[in-house]
XYZ file of C-alpha atoms in Angstrom:
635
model
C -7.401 -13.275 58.753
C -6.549 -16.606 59.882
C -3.493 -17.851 61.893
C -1.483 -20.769 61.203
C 0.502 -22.881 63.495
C 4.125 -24.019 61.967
C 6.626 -26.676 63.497
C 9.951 -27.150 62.177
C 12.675 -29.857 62.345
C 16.004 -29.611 61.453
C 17.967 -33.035 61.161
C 20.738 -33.510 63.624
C 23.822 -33.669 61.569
C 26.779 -31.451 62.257
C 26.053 -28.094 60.648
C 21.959 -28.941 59.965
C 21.305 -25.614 61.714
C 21.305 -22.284 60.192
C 21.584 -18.242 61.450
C 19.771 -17.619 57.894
C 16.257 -15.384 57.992
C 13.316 -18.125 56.962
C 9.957 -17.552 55.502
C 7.292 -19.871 54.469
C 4.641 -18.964 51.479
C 1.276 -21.157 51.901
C 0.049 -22.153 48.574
C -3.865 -22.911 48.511
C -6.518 -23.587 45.599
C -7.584 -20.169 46.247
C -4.371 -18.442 46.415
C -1.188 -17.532 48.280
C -0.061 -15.970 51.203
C 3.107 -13.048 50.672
C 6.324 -15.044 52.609
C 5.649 -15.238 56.139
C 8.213 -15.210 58.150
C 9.349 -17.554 61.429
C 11.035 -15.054 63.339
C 13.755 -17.236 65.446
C 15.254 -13.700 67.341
C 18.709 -13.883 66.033
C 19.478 -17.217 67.185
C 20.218 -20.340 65.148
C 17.449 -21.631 63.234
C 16.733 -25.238 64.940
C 20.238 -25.786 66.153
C 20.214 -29.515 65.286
C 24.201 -29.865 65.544
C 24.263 -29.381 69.091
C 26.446 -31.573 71.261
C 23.312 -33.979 71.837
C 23.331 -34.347 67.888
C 19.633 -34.828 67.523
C 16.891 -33.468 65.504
C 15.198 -30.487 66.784
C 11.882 -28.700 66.446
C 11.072 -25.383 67.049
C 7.295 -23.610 66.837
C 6.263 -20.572 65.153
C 2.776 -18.779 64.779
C 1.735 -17.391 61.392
C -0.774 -15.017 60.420
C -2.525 -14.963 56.771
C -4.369 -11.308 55.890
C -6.353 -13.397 53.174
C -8.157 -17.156 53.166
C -6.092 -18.799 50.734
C -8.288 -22.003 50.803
C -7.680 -26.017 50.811
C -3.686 -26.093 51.477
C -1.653 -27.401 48.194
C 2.226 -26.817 48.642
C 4.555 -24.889 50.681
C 6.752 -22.821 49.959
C 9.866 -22.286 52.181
C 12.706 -19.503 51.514
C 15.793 -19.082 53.136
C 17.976 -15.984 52.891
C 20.423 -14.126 54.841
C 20.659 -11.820 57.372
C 20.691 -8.311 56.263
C 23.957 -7.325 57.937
C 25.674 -10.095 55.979
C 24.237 -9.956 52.941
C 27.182 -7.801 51.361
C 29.188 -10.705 52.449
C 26.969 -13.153 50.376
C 28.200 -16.611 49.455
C 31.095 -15.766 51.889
C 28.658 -16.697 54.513
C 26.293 -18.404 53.135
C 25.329 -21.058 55.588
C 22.828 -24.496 54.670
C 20.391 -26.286 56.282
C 19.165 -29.316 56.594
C 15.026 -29.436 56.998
C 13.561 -32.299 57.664
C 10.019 -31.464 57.734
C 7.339 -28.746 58.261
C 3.956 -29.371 59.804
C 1.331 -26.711 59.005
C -1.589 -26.564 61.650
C -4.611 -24.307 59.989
C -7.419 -22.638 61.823
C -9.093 -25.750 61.976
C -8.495 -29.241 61.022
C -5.488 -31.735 61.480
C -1.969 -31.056 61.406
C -0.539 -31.214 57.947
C 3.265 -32.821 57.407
C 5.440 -31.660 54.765
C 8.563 -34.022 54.792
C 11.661 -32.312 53.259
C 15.203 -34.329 54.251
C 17.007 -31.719 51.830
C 19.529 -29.564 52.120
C 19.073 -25.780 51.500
C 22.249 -24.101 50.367
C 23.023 -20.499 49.596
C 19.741 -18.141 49.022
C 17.103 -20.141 47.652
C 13.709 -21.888 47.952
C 12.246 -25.635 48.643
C 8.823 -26.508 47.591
C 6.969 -28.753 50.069
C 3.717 -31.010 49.421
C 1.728 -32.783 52.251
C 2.922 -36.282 52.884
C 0.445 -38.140 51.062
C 2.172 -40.415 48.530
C 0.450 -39.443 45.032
C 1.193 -40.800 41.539
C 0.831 -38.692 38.535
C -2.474 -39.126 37.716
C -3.712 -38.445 41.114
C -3.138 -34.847 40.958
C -6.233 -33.031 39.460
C -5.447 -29.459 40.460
C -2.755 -27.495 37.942
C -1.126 -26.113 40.490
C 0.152 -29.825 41.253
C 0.564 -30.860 38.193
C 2.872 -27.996 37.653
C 4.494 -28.193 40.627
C 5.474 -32.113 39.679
C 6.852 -31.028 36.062
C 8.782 -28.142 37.814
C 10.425 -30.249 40.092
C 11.966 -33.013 37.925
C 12.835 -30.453 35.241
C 14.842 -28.617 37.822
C 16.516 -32.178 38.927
C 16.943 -33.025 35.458
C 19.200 -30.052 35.029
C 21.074 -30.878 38.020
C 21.776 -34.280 37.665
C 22.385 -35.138 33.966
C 24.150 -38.476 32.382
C 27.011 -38.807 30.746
C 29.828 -41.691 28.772
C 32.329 -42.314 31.224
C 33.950 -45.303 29.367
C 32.031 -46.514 25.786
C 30.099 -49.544 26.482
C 29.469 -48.862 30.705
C 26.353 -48.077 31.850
C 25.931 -44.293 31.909
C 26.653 -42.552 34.832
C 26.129 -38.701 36.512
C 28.137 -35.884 34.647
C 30.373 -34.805 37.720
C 33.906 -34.742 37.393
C 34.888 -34.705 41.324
C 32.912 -34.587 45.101
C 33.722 -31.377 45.017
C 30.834 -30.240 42.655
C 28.441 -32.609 44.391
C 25.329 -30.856 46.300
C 25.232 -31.807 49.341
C 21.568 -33.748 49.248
C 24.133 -36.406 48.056
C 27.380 -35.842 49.900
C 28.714 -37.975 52.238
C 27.668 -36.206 55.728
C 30.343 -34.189 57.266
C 30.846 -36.950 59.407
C 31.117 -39.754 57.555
C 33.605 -37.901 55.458
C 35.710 -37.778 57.898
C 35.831 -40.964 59.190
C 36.468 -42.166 55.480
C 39.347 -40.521 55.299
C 40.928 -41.391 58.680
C 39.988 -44.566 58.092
C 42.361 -45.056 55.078
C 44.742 -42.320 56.242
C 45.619 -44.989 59.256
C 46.469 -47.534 57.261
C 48.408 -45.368 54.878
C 50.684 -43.562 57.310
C 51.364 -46.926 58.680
C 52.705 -48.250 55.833
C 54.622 -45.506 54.249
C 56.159 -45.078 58.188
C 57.314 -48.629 57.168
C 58.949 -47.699 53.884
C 56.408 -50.144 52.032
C 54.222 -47.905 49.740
C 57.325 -47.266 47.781
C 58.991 -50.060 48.113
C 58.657 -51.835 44.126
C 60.757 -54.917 45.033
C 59.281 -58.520 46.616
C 58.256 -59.537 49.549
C 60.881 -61.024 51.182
C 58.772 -63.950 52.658
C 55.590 -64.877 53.059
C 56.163 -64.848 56.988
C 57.295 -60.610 56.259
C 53.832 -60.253 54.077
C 51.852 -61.242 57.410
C 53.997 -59.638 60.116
C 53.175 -56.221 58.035
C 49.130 -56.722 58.004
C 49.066 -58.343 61.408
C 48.067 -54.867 63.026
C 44.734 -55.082 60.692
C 43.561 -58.663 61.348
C 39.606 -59.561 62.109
C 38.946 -62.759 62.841
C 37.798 -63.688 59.560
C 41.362 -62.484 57.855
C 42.976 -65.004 60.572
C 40.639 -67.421 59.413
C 42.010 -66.973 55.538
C 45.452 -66.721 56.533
C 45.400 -70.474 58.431
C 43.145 -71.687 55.684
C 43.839 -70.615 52.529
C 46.311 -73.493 51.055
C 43.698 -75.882 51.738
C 41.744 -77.082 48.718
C 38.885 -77.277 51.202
C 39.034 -73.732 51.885
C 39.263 -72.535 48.060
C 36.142 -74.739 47.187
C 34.203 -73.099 49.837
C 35.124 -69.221 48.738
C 33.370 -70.536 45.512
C 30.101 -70.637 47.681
C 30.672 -68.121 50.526
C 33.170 -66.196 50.069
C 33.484 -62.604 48.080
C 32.282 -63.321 44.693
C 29.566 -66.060 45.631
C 27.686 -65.646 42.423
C 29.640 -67.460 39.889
C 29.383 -70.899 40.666
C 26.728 -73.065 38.438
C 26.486 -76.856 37.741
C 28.142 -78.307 34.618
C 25.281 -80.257 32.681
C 27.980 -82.133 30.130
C 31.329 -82.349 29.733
C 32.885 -80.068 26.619
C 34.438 -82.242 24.277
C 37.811 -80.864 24.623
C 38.060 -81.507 28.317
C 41.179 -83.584 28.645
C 41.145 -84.208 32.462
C 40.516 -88.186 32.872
C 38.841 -90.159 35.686
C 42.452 -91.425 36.045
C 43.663 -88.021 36.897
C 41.554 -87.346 39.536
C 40.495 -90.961 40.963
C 42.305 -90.432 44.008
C 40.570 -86.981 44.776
C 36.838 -88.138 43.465
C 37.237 -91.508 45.727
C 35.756 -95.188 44.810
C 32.142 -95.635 43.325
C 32.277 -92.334 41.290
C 33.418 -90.704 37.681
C 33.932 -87.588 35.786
C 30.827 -87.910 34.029
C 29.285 -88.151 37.601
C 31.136 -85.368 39.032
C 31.154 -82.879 35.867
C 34.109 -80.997 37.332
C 35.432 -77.983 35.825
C 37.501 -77.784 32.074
C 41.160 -76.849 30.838
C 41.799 -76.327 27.411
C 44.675 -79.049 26.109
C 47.811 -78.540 24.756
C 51.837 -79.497 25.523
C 52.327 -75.705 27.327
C 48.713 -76.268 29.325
C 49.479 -79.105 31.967
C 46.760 -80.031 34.267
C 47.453 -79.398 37.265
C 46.705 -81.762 40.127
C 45.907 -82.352 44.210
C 48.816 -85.067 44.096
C 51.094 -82.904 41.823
C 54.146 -81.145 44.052
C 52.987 -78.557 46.679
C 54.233 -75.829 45.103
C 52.850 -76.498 41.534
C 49.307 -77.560 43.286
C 49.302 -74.061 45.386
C 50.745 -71.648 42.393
C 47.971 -73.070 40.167
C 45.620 -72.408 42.539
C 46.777 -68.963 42.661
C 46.013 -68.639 39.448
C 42.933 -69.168 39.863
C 42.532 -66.821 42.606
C 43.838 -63.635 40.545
C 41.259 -64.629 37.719
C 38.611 -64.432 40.663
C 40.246 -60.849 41.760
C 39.590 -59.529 38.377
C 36.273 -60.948 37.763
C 34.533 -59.866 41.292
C 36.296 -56.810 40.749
C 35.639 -55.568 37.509
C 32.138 -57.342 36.816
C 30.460 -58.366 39.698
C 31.053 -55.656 42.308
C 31.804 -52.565 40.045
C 29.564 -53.146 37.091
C 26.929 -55.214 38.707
C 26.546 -53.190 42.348
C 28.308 -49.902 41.803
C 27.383 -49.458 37.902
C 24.305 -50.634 37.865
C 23.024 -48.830 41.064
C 24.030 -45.447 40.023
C 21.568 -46.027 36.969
C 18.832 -46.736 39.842
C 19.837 -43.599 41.791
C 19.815 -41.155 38.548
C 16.931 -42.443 37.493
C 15.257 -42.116 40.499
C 15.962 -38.625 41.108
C 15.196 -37.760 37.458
C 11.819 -39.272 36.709
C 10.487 -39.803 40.343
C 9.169 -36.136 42.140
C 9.563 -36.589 45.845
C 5.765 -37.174 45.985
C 5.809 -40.386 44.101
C 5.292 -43.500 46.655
C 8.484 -45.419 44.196
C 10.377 -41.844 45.477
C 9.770 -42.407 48.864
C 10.346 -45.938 48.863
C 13.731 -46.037 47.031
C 15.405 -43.050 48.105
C 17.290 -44.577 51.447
C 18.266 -47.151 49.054
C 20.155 -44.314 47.017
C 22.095 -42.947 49.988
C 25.394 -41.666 49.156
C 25.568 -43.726 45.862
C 26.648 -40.733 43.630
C 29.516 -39.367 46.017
C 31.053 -42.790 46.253
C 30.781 -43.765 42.640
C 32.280 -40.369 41.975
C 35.065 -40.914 43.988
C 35.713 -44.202 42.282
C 35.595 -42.338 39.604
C 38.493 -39.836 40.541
C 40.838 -42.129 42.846
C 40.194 -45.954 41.716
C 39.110 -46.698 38.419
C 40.841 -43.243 36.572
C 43.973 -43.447 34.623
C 47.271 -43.816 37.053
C 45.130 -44.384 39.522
C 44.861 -47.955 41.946
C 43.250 -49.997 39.523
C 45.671 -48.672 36.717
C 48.741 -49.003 38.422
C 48.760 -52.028 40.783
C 46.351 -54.612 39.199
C 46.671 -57.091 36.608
C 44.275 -55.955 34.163
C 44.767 -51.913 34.527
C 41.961 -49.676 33.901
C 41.937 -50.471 29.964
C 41.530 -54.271 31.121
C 38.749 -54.012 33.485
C 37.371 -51.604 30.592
C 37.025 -54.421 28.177
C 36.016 -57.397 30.727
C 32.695 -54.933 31.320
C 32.608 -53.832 27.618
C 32.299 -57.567 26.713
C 30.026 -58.715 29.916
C 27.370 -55.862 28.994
C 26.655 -57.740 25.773
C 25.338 -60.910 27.389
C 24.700 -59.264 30.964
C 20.639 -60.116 31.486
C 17.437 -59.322 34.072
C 17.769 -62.820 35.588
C 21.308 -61.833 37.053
C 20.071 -59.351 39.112
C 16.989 -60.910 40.183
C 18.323 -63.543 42.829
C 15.962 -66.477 42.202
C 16.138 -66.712 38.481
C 19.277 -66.794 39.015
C 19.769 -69.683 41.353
C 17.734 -71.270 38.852
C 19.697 -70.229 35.696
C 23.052 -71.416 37.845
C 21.465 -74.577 38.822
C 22.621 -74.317 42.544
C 19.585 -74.959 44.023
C 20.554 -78.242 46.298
C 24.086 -77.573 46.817
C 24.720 -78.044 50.482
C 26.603 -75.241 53.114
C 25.834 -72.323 50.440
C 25.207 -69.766 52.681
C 25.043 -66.313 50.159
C 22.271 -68.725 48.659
C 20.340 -69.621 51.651
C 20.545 -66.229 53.559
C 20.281 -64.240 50.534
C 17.138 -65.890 49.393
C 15.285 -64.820 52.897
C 16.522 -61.332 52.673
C 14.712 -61.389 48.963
C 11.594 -62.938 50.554
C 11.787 -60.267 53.202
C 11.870 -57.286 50.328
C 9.465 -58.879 47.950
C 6.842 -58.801 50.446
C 7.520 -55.623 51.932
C 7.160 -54.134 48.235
C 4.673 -56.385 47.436
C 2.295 -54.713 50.467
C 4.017 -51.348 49.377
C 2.670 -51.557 45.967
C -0.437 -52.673 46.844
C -1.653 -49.812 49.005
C -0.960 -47.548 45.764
C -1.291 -49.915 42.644
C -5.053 -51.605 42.717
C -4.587 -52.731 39.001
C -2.064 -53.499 36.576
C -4.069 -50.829 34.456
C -2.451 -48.166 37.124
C 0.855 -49.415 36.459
C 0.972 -49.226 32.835
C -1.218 -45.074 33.232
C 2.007 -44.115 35.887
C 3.761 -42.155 32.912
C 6.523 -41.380 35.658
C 6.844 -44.717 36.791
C 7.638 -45.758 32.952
C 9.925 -42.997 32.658
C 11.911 -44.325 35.193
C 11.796 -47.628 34.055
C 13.147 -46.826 30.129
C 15.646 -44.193 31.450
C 17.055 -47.269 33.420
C 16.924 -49.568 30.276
C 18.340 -46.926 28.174
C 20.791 -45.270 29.828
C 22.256 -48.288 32.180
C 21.588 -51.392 29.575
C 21.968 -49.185 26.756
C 18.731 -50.147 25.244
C 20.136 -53.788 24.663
C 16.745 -55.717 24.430
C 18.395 -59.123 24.272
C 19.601 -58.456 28.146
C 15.823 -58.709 29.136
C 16.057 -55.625 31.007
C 12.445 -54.483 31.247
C 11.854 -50.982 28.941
C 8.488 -50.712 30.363
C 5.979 -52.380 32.707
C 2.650 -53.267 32.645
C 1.590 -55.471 35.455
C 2.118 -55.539 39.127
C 3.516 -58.539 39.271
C 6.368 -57.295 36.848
C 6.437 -54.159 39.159
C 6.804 -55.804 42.691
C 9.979 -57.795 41.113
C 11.599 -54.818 39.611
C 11.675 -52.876 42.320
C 12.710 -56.464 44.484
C 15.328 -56.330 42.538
C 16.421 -52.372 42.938
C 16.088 -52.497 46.605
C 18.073 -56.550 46.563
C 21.145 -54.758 44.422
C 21.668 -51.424 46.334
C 21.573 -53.356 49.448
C 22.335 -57.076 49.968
C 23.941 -58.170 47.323
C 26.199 -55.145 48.055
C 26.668 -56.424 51.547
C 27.823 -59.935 50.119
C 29.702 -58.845 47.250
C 31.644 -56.093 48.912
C 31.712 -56.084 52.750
C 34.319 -59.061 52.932
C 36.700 -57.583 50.439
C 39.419 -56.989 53.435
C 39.032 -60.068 54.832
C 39.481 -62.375 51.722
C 42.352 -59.889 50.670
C 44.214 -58.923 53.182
C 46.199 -62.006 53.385
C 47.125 -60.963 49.403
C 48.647 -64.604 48.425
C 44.565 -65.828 48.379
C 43.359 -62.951 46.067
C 46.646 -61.830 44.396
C 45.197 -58.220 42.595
C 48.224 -59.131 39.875
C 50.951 -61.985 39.079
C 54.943 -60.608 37.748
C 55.412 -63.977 36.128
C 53.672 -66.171 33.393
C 51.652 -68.960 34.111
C 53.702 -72.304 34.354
C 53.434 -74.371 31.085
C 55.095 -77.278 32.915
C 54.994 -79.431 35.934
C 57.915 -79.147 38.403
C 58.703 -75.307 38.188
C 57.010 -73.863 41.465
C 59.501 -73.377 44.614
C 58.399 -71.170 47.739
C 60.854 -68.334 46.099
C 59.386 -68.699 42.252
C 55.712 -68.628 44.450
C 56.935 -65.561 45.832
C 58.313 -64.082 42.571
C 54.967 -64.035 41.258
C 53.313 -62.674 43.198
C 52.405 -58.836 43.230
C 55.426 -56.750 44.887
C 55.125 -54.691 48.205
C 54.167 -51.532 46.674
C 51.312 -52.770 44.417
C 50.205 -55.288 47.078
C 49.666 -52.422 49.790
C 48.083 -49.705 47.016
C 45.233 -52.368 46.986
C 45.012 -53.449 50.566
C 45.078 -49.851 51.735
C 41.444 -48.963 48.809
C 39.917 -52.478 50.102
C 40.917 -51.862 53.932
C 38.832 -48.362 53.563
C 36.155 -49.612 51.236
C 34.919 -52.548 52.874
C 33.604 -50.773 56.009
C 31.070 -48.303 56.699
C 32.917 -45.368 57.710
C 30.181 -44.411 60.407
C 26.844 -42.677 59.689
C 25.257 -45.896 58.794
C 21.756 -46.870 58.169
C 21.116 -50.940 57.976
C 18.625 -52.510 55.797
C 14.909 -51.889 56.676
C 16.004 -48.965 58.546
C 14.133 -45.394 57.524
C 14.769 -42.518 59.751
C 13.977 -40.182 57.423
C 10.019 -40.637 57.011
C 8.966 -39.955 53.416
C 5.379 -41.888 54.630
C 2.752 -40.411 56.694
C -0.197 -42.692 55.956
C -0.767 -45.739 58.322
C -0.667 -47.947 56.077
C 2.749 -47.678 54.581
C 4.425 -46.767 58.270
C 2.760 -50.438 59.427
C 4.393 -52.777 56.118
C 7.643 -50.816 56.987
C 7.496 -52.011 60.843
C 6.265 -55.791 59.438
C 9.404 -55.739 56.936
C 11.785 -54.723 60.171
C 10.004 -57.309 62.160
C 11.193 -60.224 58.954
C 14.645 -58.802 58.652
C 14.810 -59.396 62.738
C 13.975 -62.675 62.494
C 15.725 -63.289 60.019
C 19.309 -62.159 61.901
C 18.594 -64.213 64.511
C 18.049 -67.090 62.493
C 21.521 -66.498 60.926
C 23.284 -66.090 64.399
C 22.018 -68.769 66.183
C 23.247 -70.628 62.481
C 26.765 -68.932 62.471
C 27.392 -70.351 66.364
C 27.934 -73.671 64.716
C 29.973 -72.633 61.932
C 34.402 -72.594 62.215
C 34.041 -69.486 60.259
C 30.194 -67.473 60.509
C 28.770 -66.288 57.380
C 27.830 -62.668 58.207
C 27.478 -60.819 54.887
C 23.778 -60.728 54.651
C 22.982 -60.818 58.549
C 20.473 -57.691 58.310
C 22.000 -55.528 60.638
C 25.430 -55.749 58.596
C 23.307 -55.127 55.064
C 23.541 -51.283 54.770
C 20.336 -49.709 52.939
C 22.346 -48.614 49.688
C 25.356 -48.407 48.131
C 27.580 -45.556 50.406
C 31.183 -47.170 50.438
């Protein structure tokens, strides 16, 4: 007879704690115990949703009739009360473990981290901390226990086609059939939707969310967003006529990634160095310059800096609701959203929570599914905002990303190749370049030292049969097996390993931040990212007036429909965990716990580097400052 020693925490989010009976079952090479039970006296089981809102622990003693030898797994069942039982799922009441720790007879404490919830009447299987990779496990009863796992997660979270020619996605048809390991917290859902409620109720008090007509003048269009304005937005609204001002959104503003140098001119470029002398200045040529192409024809007039103000400022416009639709549509939904729901299924597919890639990229999954899902049922569905108040409509955004996934490639995503590719090394004030390449540094090496405690060869890359798993479920199911885009199907060094996952942990988390966090304050002011234009484009000089500028633009309905989706999408609604940051601790070795305190130390350096940068600048560059960088992809 031996007795065991068990210490439970529940995490601290509203509801964690449950009135539900608990039992453990201690699995050893030599047997297992019958369910044990921790005995909490009728009270709530680890009441972590107290006022203080923090996690809480709670002790139990165990006793086991039989030795059941060197501990394996853990089994822990949750069921409830007898009384209520009749009642069951009426009352059926989850809970939110974080971990167990197991203290036998003699030797160490053992940690079993959890971070799951346990719904309804059911059971969690625990292993010790100890990261371990497939061919690590030598007993059977592992081994099983690793099959049994994803199989079970494979049946919960399965693929499907939302649109022909997108990257796959998870087959769930609203939030509501979500389980709530990847829910938004009770919290957070909350402040989400009174968060966009505000803005809503504020604008249909004003009669404009109905309102199909124009805006009667620019001067009405400001006095109605006023109430919203950061200083950024006041920034855009004083700024955005200047040509000054739309050359630098190019390089720092919300779709920084499409800028690249020209190498030679097409041969249908019909701009000449007479056209743009006076804006190039003395001792310099187009040839020298290689500025950007127009197609010619009598209905395509260039349009130029000297041309009328009007003309100069509605081609410009132009321009701007091209660069709504592209950031839109290709870079933040396919390339962010898409692509790191194919990371997050994947993950949680081919990865058991054992794995050392599992532990590492699961904060970078956070929330992922529930806000992709969402998209799914209140943005990018028919009738819905993108449908009814943008340019392109769902079936437009459809093709751009039908089109873009057949010359969409690995370089893209991986943010140094693709400075290369783009050429953009040298240019000057290109701060998503200059910050962004740190944060990349920053992850590199922390996955770099990650991979190194658990890969010693490349021979140990290409035995992790898990590990490729993930790897071709992401090629297959997210690139749909398109081997011209690159996309690795397999890996078989380290070196290809510690950029892969670079590049996971980059996506879900800074280039998110730079590609998505500023969508309110570029667009609020509507007239510099116009979501759609009522008129055609001029096909002649001398046309644009302040009242034809306002005539094409979107009207007041369609204009708030998007302000009100980027307004609540381009904060955190609360409940936030910033880049580097891991409360939830997958690792128990040393060695792991001390590369993720060196990668915090970087990423704190690197912030104040950016500050003490942004102190000189008219308008700061905060998008990748570390602390504003959430972990994954949750709004």
């Amino acid at each position: 007879m031996a007795e065991f020693r068990v210490r439970v925490s529940t995490g601290e989010a509203f509801g964690a704690g449950t009135w539900d009976k608990m039992s453990v079952i201690i699995v050893g090479t030599e047997g297992e115990t019958l369910p044990l039970p921790l005995d909490h006296f009728g009270k709530e089981f680890s009441a972590g949703a107290d006022t203080k809102l923090a996690p809480q622990e709670e002790d139990f003693k165990v006793t086991c009739p039989q030795d059941v030898g060197r501990v394996l797994l853990l089994r822990v069942h949750k069921a409830p009360p007898t009384l209520l039982r009749p009642f069951w799922p009426l009352a059926s009441d989850a809970w939110f473990c974080r971990w167990v720790q197991l203290t036998p007879p003699r030797g160490a404490p053992l940690r079993f981290p959890c971070y799951q919830w346990l719904e309804d009447q059911g059971s969690l299987v625990l292993r010790e901390g100890t990261a371990k990779i497939s061919w690590e496990d030598r007993h059977p009863t592992l081994q099983q226990q690793r099959q049994e796992e994803l199989q079970a997660r494979r049946e919960t979270y399965s693929w499907k086609t939302y649109i022909p020619g997108w990257p796959r996605c998870l087959n769930e048809e609203t939030i509501k059939n979500l389980d709530l390991n990847i829910k938004y917290s009770l919290a957070k859902n909350i402040t989400f939707y009174l968060r966009g409620s505000s803005m809503l109720a504020h604008l249909k008090l004003k009669g404009l969310l109905d309102r199909k007509g124009l805006w009667k003048s620019l001067e009405e269009m400001r006095s109605v967003f006023n109430f919203w304005k950061t200083p950024a937005v006041e920034y855009v609204f004083e700024h955005w006529q200047e040509d000054a001002f739309f050359a630098y959104q190019f390089l720092n503003g919300l779709n920084p990634v499409l800028i690249r140098r020209c190498r030679h001119l097409p041969k249908n470029f019909p701009v000449t160095d007479a056209m743009v002398a006076p804006v190039l200045g003395p001792g310099t040529s187009l040839q020298a310059e290689l500025e950007l192409s127009q197609t010619p024809g009598p209905d395509s007039p260039i349009f130029l800096p000297s041309d009328d103000k009007w003309d100069w400022l509605l081609a410009k416009t132009w321009v701007r609701n091209a660069e709504f639709s592209i950031h839109e549509a290709l870079t933040h939904l396919l390339q962010v959203h898409l692509v790191t729901e194919v990371f997050t299924l994947a993950t949680l597919r081919q990865l058991p929570h054992c794995h050392p890639l599992f532990k590492l990229l699961i904060p970078h999954t956070r929330y992922t599914l529930h806000i992709n899902t969402l998209a799914r049922e209140l943005l990018i569905a028919p009738g819905k905002v993108v449908d009814r108040s943008t340019g392109l409509g769902i079936e437009g955004f459809s093709e751009l990303i039908q089109r873009y996934m057949e010359q969409l490639n690995y370089s893209v995503l991986c943010l140094p190749e693709d400075i290369r590719a783009r050429g953009v090394e040298d240019i000057p004030g290109y701060y998503y370049r200059d910050d962004g390449m740190q944060i990349w540094g920053a992850v590199e090496c922390f996955v770099s030292e990650m991979i190194g405690i658990y890969y010693l060869s490349d021979e140990s890359v290409r035995d992790d049969s898990e590990l490729q798993a993930w790897v071709w479920e992401i090629f297959s199911e997210g690139f749909l097996g398109r081997e011209s885009s690159g996309v690795p199907s397999s890996l078989g060094t380290r070196e290809a390993l510690i950029q892969y996952v670079t590049m996971v942990i980059f996506t879900c988390s800074a280039k998110h931040s730079a590609v998505g966090t500023g969508q309110f304050d570029f667009s609020a002011w509507m007239p510099n990212l116009p979501p759609t234009m009522q008129l055609p484009p001029p096909t002649s000089k001398g046309q644009a007036s302040p009242e034809r500028f306002i005539a094409t633009l979107p009207p007041v309905n369609a204009t708030c429909d998007v302000i009100v989706a980027l307004w609540a999408l381009s904060k955190e609604p609360g409940d936030r965990r910033s880049l580097g940051t891991y409360p939830d601790e997958h690792f128990t070795e040393a060695a792991p716990c001390w590369s993720i305190a060196a990668f915090q130390s970087r990423l704190a350096q690197i912030s104040r580097d950016i500050q003490e940068r942004n102190q000189d600048l008219e308008l700061p560059y905060t998008y990748l400052d570390p602390p504003i960088i959430e972990n994954s992809v949750s709004i």
